[in-house]
Amino acid sequence: MEKNLKTLLIKHGVMLKKAYGQNFLTDDSLLAEIVEKAGVTKDDTVLEIGCGAGALTRELANKAKRVVGYEIDTRLKPVLEETVGEFDNVNIVFNDVMKEKLSDVESGLDNDYIMVANLPYYITTPIIMRFLEHAKGIRRMVIMVQEEVALRLCATHGTADYGAITVGINLRGKASIIKRVPREMFSPPPNVDSAVVRIDIEEGKFEGVDFNAVRSVVRCGFSSRRKMLVNNLMNGFKLSRAQAEQSLESASIPLTARGETLSAQDYVNLTSVLKQVVKNLGE
Ligand code: SAM
């Protein structure tokens, strides 16, 4: 398949662009495994971000009811026409997915859709955060990311990899690494290894919580990792030491805690306490 990819790209005069994160997958069994582990069935609509030469798109088209793909690079139009043009359940939008309104992206998808993507590395975090925070109809994300990012997405609180994005995931669902993928599996190979992460959105998790407010507390919690949470709260929300300590105590959080030692539930508890003390929290 790698040879086919090269032939295809040469035929259409396409030189891959590093700036777009164009590291393509060619191994058919790996592609099949990703789609299988994504749990895609004939009832599912799939959103693929970054179709590339269409290797993953083809595999998805064979398993899903419908695939909506986004691809920024219009030079890949004739390539994709050749690789997935025969499928009438595939629709590719040639645009920068980050420039599309999320509501427009979602209006083209059925509710409960699944995102499956070998994400362009340079916008991995913004894509994940955007869908986690604002997508309404998403049920699952199965995404190839750099291994270092995968470790952050799936980290446990209290570890060095745990960060604001981990809390963001835990507020809406849970993440796990389902496959490690060495760099040699890509064409061309990037400088680092990758991993496929599955994020399952749990409907109703933390129902009724003011997520904007929680997010500002999380941002504050991680604003200076070297400082204790009490200091970050004082600086971030202009609280006196007594107010910050009282808030932590009311949320049953040790006064010596740091941002990375709090679970998503701790952040939710702390937010509800801080809402009594900090005016317009999260607005
Ligand atoms: N899905 C293909 C595969 O697995 O072989 C290609 C994956 S490659 C890592 C990422 C793809 O995302 C590239 O084709 C790149 O052109 C595309 N891309 C990069 N930035 C994008 C953006 N902002 N919107 C849509 N597609 C983008």
Coordinates of C-alpha atoms in Angstrom, one line a residue, residues 113-246:
Y113 CA -21.7 10.5 15.6
I114 CA -18.2 9.1 16.1
M115 CA -15.0 11.0 15.2
V116 CA -12.3 8.8 13.8
A117 CA -9.1 10.6 12.7
N118 CA -5.4 10.4 12.3
L119 CA -5.2 14.0 13.5
P120 CA -2.8 16.6 12.0
Y121 CA -0.3 17.0 14.9
Y122 CA -0.2 20.8 14.8
I123 CA -3.8 21.2 15.8
T124 CA -4.4 18.1 17.9
T125 CA -5.2 19.9 21.2
P126 CA -7.4 22.7 19.7
I127 CA -9.5 20.1 17.9
I128 CA -9.9 17.8 20.9
M129 CA -10.7 20.8 23.2
R130 CA -13.2 22.3 20.8
F131 CA -15.2 19.1 20.3
L132 CA -15.0 18.2 24.1
E133 CA -16.2 21.7 25.1
H134 CA -18.7 22.5 22.4
A135 CA -19.8 19.5 20.3
K136 CA -23.4 18.5 21.0
G137 CA -23.9 15.3 19.1
I138 CA -20.6 13.5 19.5
R139 CA -20.5 10.0 21.2
R140 CA -16.9 9.0 20.8
M141 CA -13.5 10.1 19.5
V142 CA -11.0 7.6 18.2
I143 CA -7.9 9.6 17.4
M144 CA -4.3 9.0 16.4
V145 CA -2.1 11.5 18.3
Q146 CA 1.5 11.8 19.2
E147 CA 2.3 9.3 22.0
E148 CA 3.2 12.1 24.4
V149 CA -0.2 13.7 23.9
A150 CA -1.9 10.3 24.3
L151 CA -0.3 9.9 27.7
R152 CA -1.6 13.4 28.7
L153 CA -5.1 12.6 27.6
C154 CA -5.2 9.4 29.6
A155 CA -3.3 10.5 32.7
T156 CA -4.3 9.9 36.3
H157 CA -4.5 12.8 38.6
G158 CA -1.4 13.3 40.7
T159 CA 0.9 12.4 37.8
A160 CA 3.2 14.7 35.7
D161 CA 1.2 14.0 32.5
Y162 CA -2.1 15.2 34.1
G163 CA -3.2 18.6 32.9
A164 CA -6.1 20.8 31.9
I165 CA -6.9 18.7 28.9
T166 CA -7.1 15.5 31.0
V167 CA -9.6 17.3 33.3
G168 CA -11.5 18.4 30.2
I169 CA -11.9 14.8 29.1
N170 CA -12.8 13.5 32.5
L171 CA -15.6 16.2 32.8
R172 CA -17.3 14.7 29.7
G173 CA -16.2 11.0 29.6
K174 CA -13.2 8.8 29.8
A175 CA -10.1 8.1 27.7
S176 CA -7.9 5.1 27.1
I177 CA -5.0 4.2 24.8
I178 CA -6.1 1.4 22.5
K179 CA -3.1 1.1 20.3
R180 CA 0.6 2.2 20.2
V181 CA 1.8 3.0 16.7
P182 CA 5.5 3.2 16.0
R183 CA 6.6 6.1 13.7
E184 CA 7.7 3.7 10.9
M185 CA 4.0 2.9 10.3
F186 CA 3.6 6.4 8.7
S187 CA 4.6 7.6 5.3
P188 CA 6.7 9.7 5.7
P189 CA 7.7 8.7 9.2
P190 CA 7.3 11.6 11.8
N191 CA 10.0 12.2 14.5
V192 CA 7.9 10.6 17.3
D193 CA 5.8 7.5 17.9
S194 CA 2.0 7.8 18.1
A195 CA -0.9 6.1 19.8
V196 CA -4.6 5.8 19.2
V197 CA -6.8 7.1 22.0
R198 CA -10.5 6.3 22.4
I199 CA -12.5 8.9 24.3
D200 CA -16.1 7.8 25.2
I201 CA -18.4 10.6 26.0
E202 CA -20.7 9.7 28.9
E203 CA -24.0 11.3 28.5
G204 CA -25.2 13.2 31.5
K205 CA -21.8 13.2 33.3
F206 CA -21.8 16.1 35.7
E207 CA -25.2 17.1 34.4
G208 CA -26.3 20.6 35.4
V209 CA -22.7 21.8 36.1
D210 CA -21.6 25.2 34.9
F211 CA -18.8 24.0 32.6
N212 CA -17.6 27.5 31.8
A213 CA -17.1 28.1 35.5
V214 CA -15.3 24.8 36.0
R215 CA -13.1 25.5 33.1
S216 CA -12.0 28.8 34.5
V217 CA -11.2 27.1 37.8
V218 CA -9.2 24.4 35.9
R219 CA -7.3 27.0 34.0
C220 CA -6.5 28.8 37.3
G221 CA -5.5 25.5 38.9
F222 CA -2.9 24.8 36.2
S223 CA -1.8 28.4 35.7
S224 CA 1.4 27.8 37.6
R225 CA 2.2 24.2 38.2
R226 CA 5.0 24.9 40.6
K227 CA 2.7 26.8 42.9
M228 CA 0.2 25.4 45.4
L229 CA -3.4 25.6 44.4
V230 CA -4.1 28.1 47.2
N231 CA -1.7 30.6 45.7
N232 CA -3.1 30.1 42.2
L233 CA -6.6 30.8 43.5
M234 CA -5.4 33.9 45.3
N235 CA -3.7 35.2 42.2
G236 CA -6.3 34.0 39.6
F237 CA -9.4 35.1 41.4
K238 CA -8.0 37.9 43.6
L239 CA -8.9 36.1 46.8
S240 CA -7.4 36.7 50.2
R241 CA -5.5 33.7 51.7
A242 CA -8.3 33.2 54.2
Q243 CA -10.9 33.1 51.4
A244 CA -8.8 30.7 49.3
E245 CA -8.1 28.4 52.2
Q246 CA -11.7 28.4 53.3

